[in-house]
């Protein structure tokens, strides 16, 4: 890393101290470029005077300009490309825009539009953002990491593109996911973007359409699996740790079921890693359940939970719910008995064929059953959680039945996108006379019942979890991510839901408060880490909140002027001219 120039003014911006960039080169650098917001003095001092039109805009006016352009686009994919172009041009402005209205921009930089973008990544791809690692790099991954310009990386989001959202195998086009996720690390959690690295492990694709597409940007062969795959993964994990340190956070994202659980088990105690599809989902769903308990007024262990689906999401939620019940004082074996699962072959019961070890522990003594309506009637669950991506699986009959044996039935239709939701918010509230405690994976509009009551469905979005978790872990230099962290996170999120929110049907805090929620999660994680001796950053900061806030990325431009330089008076006069 270059050292700051001798005699550089102490108040010079950090970014400038670490770069020798000046002139045209500076304008092409997204982390330094301010476009028309460069002042006259900066333009002169940095040798860019004349390279920009003679107009000076504030950052707020620049935001308005972007919004105007944003509104002129006709499709969400065009809006996505506009924002990605901005990220490549002027990073601070990109995040200023995102944070100006996170609810509006999140569906563009992340789901659902990012899914569309991944499907069209051959067209949407502009400039490289992140690292592409392939099996051909075996034995050289460490060297490849050195190609990335930043030497301080604190968080990585990695995918192999095999299970992108609900869209399946998108191979190398899945790179849109780590890019989008890390944008939310910054926009929602305040992580510094220059310390985040998106990674695509391109091991091929089994998607025939992509293999035959001349615009496909990835390796054109079937996925490598088995030993060759595992060796690449092992080398990647080790190379990251060697280069960026043992506390570099590695988030696994959108790996297929078989690899997701296996890799989590393999690496969780060896590296600083978590899987968002399993653990992030679990945390946000548990947060919804904990908020629901404030309505039902009982304990989680008083409930019988039935999952429609037994994949990454269902098993992650179930495992965390068991932990929550244990914390209430219920023994693990008893807690497990409160959880039932249905997969594509029906109710998971003891002795049934095709049960993985993860599913096995939720297999109870019971007759085999296939039909969900029959299963619901037989088991009479108090909570029904849909995570099988089977749209409409919670039929009208099921919703009515849930209302018939529960005063306040908990019904979460978490499958994405909207057409995969197990039921609509409208059906759920209407068919349960407004008694259902409802949450969904995709957003639903408010529902007005005929009696005049209006409900605002809660959206169990993982974005409530991962930015705050990452900020906390990275700030205090934790080396392992325990399951406990996701339980704590769920508690913090649930505590942010006010009484009024609950009365309105909301189980999550408003998205507009996401930055505050992330900060609170980070502070709690850091407090616990010092208490449990799992933090490695020393000396221990006394005021944890102030410590976290001091780490947070600012979207405001830095001044590039140094004290050591003074401009001729004549040059300064020009600045008073208005354009
Ligand atoms: P997965 O592929 O790991 O699991 C899907 C499960 O559904 C499998 O167990 C499969 O057997 C089961 N299934 C398939 N067809 C079925 C049927 N007809 N009846 C019963 N079960 C059936 O996928 P996942 O990662 O667990 O995600 C599942 C869904 O949950 C997706 O739609 C995803 O978008 C959604 N999800 C939502 C959130 C959220 O809201 N925060 C987070 C993660 C996942």
XYZ file of C-alpha atoms in Angstrom, residues 145-474:
330
model
C -6.747 -12.013 -5.417
C -3.801 -9.664 -5.807
C -5.327 -8.386 -9.055
C -8.036 -6.701 -7.010
C -6.859 -3.127 -6.393
C -7.824 -2.853 -2.708
C -5.636 -4.627 -0.184
C -7.994 -4.091 2.760
C -11.109 -6.207 2.258
C -13.386 -6.839 5.218
C -16.387 -8.508 3.604
C -16.898 -10.793 0.627
C -20.152 -12.055 -0.830
C -19.562 -15.154 -2.927
C -21.836 -17.226 -5.156
C -21.418 -20.041 -7.640
C -24.643 -18.981 -9.342
C -26.369 -22.341 -9.064
C -29.578 -21.216 -7.355
C -30.129 -17.541 -8.067
C -33.210 -16.352 -6.118
C -36.088 -18.524 -7.379
C -34.582 -18.538 -10.891
C -32.297 -21.558 -10.744
C -28.863 -21.974 -12.329
C -27.708 -18.716 -13.926
C -24.019 -19.584 -13.863
C -21.704 -16.613 -14.196
C -24.644 -14.251 -14.695
C -25.306 -14.713 -10.977
C -22.593 -12.099 -10.336
C -25.393 -9.531 -10.085
C -26.292 -11.042 -6.703
C -23.019 -10.430 -4.782
C -22.822 -6.989 -6.377
C -26.395 -6.143 -5.284
C -26.015 -7.652 -1.810
C -22.879 -5.665 -1.120
C -24.562 -2.480 -2.326
C -27.085 -3.127 0.462
C -24.257 -3.791 2.946
C -23.341 -0.153 2.370
C -26.740 1.441 1.794
C -28.404 -0.270 4.785
C -25.502 -1.104 7.091
C -22.955 1.599 6.334
C -20.128 -0.794 5.405
C -17.423 0.953 3.401
C -17.821 -0.121 -0.251
C -14.078 -0.109 -0.911
C -13.736 -2.789 1.783
C -16.291 -5.093 0.174
C -15.586 -7.575 -2.613
C -18.108 -9.460 -4.778
C -16.872 -12.858 -5.971
C -18.224 -15.210 -8.620
C -16.915 -18.761 -8.517
C -17.651 -19.736 -12.095
C -17.558 -23.528 -12.177
C -19.700 -23.788 -15.322
C -23.466 -24.047 -15.636
C -26.003 -26.783 -16.301
C -28.334 -24.211 -17.872
C -28.547 -25.265 -21.527
C -30.018 -21.928 -22.631
C -26.959 -20.103 -21.310
C -24.543 -22.671 -22.692
C -25.977 -21.972 -26.147
C -26.170 -18.192 -25.730
C -23.406 -16.322 -27.599
C -23.818 -13.447 -25.111
C -23.196 -15.670 -22.068
C -20.171 -14.302 -20.185
C -19.224 -17.441 -18.231
C -17.467 -20.743 -18.810
C -19.287 -22.724 -21.467
C -19.325 -26.164 -19.947
C -21.339 -28.159 -17.432
C -20.726 -27.512 -13.742
C -17.734 -29.211 -12.247
C -18.670 -31.098 -9.114
C -17.121 -33.403 -6.552
C -13.459 -33.194 -5.631
C -12.488 -30.574 -8.236
C -15.252 -28.267 -6.945
C -14.333 -28.809 -3.314
C -10.657 -28.171 -3.951
C -11.409 -24.865 -5.643
C -13.612 -23.818 -2.719
C -10.968 -24.837 -0.172
C -8.282 -22.918 -2.020
C -10.503 -19.847 -2.271
C -11.309 -19.815 1.454
C -7.660 -20.238 2.394
C -6.415 -17.639 -0.100
C -8.939 -15.067 1.172
C -7.893 -15.656 4.749
C -4.202 -15.453 3.905
C -4.593 -12.190 2.032
C -7.269 -10.354 4.004
C -6.955 -11.918 7.447
C -8.882 -14.435 9.520
C -11.609 -11.960 10.273
C -12.523 -11.251 6.670
C -16.249 -12.028 6.520
C -17.295 -14.420 3.730
C -21.038 -14.546 3.048
C -22.261 -17.487 0.952
C -25.153 -16.597 -1.287
C -27.406 -18.562 -3.634
C -25.567 -21.876 -3.592
C -27.738 -24.904 -4.345
C -29.177 -26.857 -1.454
C -26.658 -29.733 -1.493
C -23.625 -27.456 -1.366
C -25.129 -24.792 0.913
C -25.551 -26.966 4.024
C -22.397 -28.970 3.382
C -20.148 -25.943 2.948
C -21.658 -24.169 5.950
C -20.884 -27.163 8.163
C -17.424 -27.523 6.681
C -16.337 -23.905 7.061
C -18.360 -22.378 9.911
C -15.819 -23.192 12.641
C -12.793 -22.621 10.480
C -13.542 -19.274 8.861
C -15.567 -16.129 9.474
C -18.509 -17.216 7.331
C -22.282 -17.535 7.153
C -24.927 -18.508 4.623
C -27.599 -15.876 4.172
C -30.145 -18.186 2.540
C -30.045 -20.452 5.587
C -29.045 -18.265 8.543
C -30.149 -14.807 7.376
C -33.567 -16.168 6.444
C -33.794 -17.962 9.768
C -33.063 -14.776 11.640
C -35.601 -12.627 9.834
C -38.305 -15.301 10.130
C -37.579 -15.760 13.842
C -37.813 -11.981 14.247
C -41.313 -12.187 12.749
C -42.238 -15.025 15.091
C -40.911 -13.165 18.146
C -42.927 -10.093 17.148
C -45.974 -12.351 16.685
C -45.533 -13.654 20.234
C -46.093 -10.121 21.490
C -49.586 -10.457 19.983
C -50.352 -14.036 21.014
C -48.931 -13.364 24.473
C -47.331 -16.791 24.902
C -43.977 -18.514 24.329
C -42.608 -19.963 21.109
C -42.578 -23.375 22.746
C -46.364 -23.078 23.184
C -46.655 -23.261 19.386
C -46.792 -26.059 16.863
C -45.052 -24.916 13.667
C -45.715 -26.547 10.306
C -43.383 -25.768 7.401
C -44.468 -26.191 3.791
C -40.993 -26.849 2.323
C -37.931 -28.436 3.904
C -35.061 -26.707 2.096
C -32.466 -24.103 3.077
C -35.014 -21.601 4.372
C -37.233 -24.069 6.280
C -34.391 -25.946 7.960
C -32.581 -22.735 8.831
C -35.714 -21.268 10.439
C -36.525 -24.526 12.241
C -33.028 -24.845 13.717
C -33.092 -21.270 14.991
C -36.622 -21.673 16.359
C -35.396 -24.706 18.326
C -32.607 -22.572 19.759
C -35.151 -19.888 20.722
C -37.318 -22.482 22.476
C -34.292 -23.812 24.342
C -33.627 -20.293 25.567
C -37.187 -20.236 26.885
C -36.296 -23.290 28.969
C -37.646 -26.073 26.754
C -35.409 -29.100 26.274
C -34.078 -29.569 22.719
C -35.897 -32.883 22.159
C -39.168 -31.277 23.227
C -38.548 -28.229 21.029
C -37.903 -30.403 17.967
C -41.231 -32.162 18.553
C -43.027 -28.812 18.053
C -41.787 -28.584 14.472
C -43.239 -30.435 11.480
C -42.223 -30.282 7.845
C -43.719 -31.059 4.460
C -41.523 -31.413 1.383
C -42.306 -32.312 -2.232
C -42.990 -35.912 -1.171
C -45.365 -35.069 1.671
C -45.178 -34.952 5.458
C -41.733 -35.769 6.800
C -42.194 -38.713 9.150
C -39.979 -41.381 10.663
C -39.147 -44.199 8.275
C -40.094 -42.269 5.133
C -37.814 -42.712 2.119
C -35.491 -39.984 0.771
C -34.766 -38.052 3.943
C -31.487 -36.166 4.225
C -29.813 -35.994 7.628
C -30.945 -32.359 7.978
C -34.587 -33.364 7.458
C -34.262 -36.518 9.531
C -34.222 -34.699 12.860
C -37.709 -33.262 12.174
C -39.139 -36.651 11.187
C -41.664 -37.651 13.876
C -43.625 -40.821 14.457
C -46.714 -40.371 12.299
C -48.512 -41.907 9.351
C -47.344 -40.750 5.906
C -49.554 -38.005 4.418
C -49.330 -36.125 1.136
C -52.036 -33.485 0.911
C -51.335 -30.194 2.711
C -55.006 -29.528 3.494
C -55.287 -32.926 5.180
C -52.019 -32.410 7.043
C -53.109 -29.021 8.386
C -56.435 -30.467 9.550
C -54.719 -33.382 11.231
C -51.875 -31.541 12.950
C -53.739 -28.300 13.746
C -50.611 -26.117 13.775
C -50.632 -22.711 15.449
C -48.102 -21.402 12.914
C -47.867 -22.222 9.201
C -44.748 -21.170 7.299
C -44.552 -21.428 3.512
C -41.059 -21.768 2.007
C -41.508 -24.250 -0.858
C -42.008 -21.764 -3.708
C -45.385 -23.352 -4.524
C -47.669 -20.411 -5.291
C -51.146 -20.631 -3.732
C -50.281 -23.673 -1.565
C -52.218 -22.139 1.353
C -55.683 -22.681 -0.095
C -58.814 -20.881 1.088
C -59.702 -24.038 2.997
C -56.355 -24.065 4.802
C -56.671 -20.395 5.775
C -60.205 -20.939 7.091
C -59.100 -24.036 8.995
C -56.171 -22.185 10.561
C -58.652 -19.555 11.768
C -61.032 -22.218 13.090
C -58.569 -23.783 15.514
C -56.529 -20.694 16.418
C -57.588 -17.380 17.927
C -54.595 -15.707 16.253
C -53.134 -18.024 13.597
C -49.577 -17.233 12.494
C -49.337 -17.516 8.711
C -46.109 -16.653 6.897
C -46.129 -16.915 3.094
C -42.415 -16.422 2.576
C -41.868 -17.783 -0.932
C -40.627 -15.387 -3.621
C -41.363 -13.844 -6.025
C -44.943 -12.681 -5.478
C -46.480 -15.328 -7.760
C -44.805 -18.014 -5.643
C -46.320 -16.705 -2.382
C -48.392 -19.394 -0.645
C -51.334 -16.993 -0.330
C -52.004 -13.317 -0.824
C -52.212 -10.921 2.109
C -55.765 -10.101 1.055
C -56.956 -13.725 1.201
C -55.149 -14.309 4.455
C -56.719 -11.368 6.307
C -60.153 -11.803 4.728
C -60.497 -15.541 5.293
C -59.353 -15.312 8.913
C -61.573 -12.277 9.741
C -58.452 -10.197 10.263
C -57.171 -12.512 12.991
C -54.167 -13.878 11.084
C -50.706 -12.675 12.002
C -49.275 -12.481 8.522
C -45.851 -11.945 6.958
C -44.654 -12.474 3.413
C -41.392 -12.759 1.502
C -42.471 -10.398 -1.283
C -44.139 -7.063 -0.592
C -47.953 -6.872 -0.498
C -50.088 -3.731 -0.521
C -52.103 -2.838 2.586
C -55.409 -4.692 2.901
C -58.662 -2.971 3.874
C -61.320 -5.238 5.343
C -65.067 -4.623 4.899
C -65.306 -3.618 8.585
C -62.956 -0.679 7.863
C -59.814 -2.088 9.466
C -56.601 -1.762 7.425
C -53.624 -4.119 7.752
C -50.067 -3.512 6.564
C -48.461 -6.891 5.799
C -44.944 -7.337 7.153
C -42.223 -8.267 4.673
C -39.671 -10.709 6.103
C -36.805 -9.402 4.033
C -33.277 -10.692 4.842
C -32.063 -7.126 4.420
C -33.137 -6.543 8.032
C -30.405 -8.993 9.005
C -27.226 -9.189 6.913
C -26.093 -5.523 6.790
C -26.259 -5.105 10.579
C -24.724 -8.519 11.234
C -21.845 -7.753 8.856
C -21.254 -4.308 10.347
C -21.082 -5.714 13.875
C -18.832 -8.660 13.010
C -16.420 -6.620 10.914
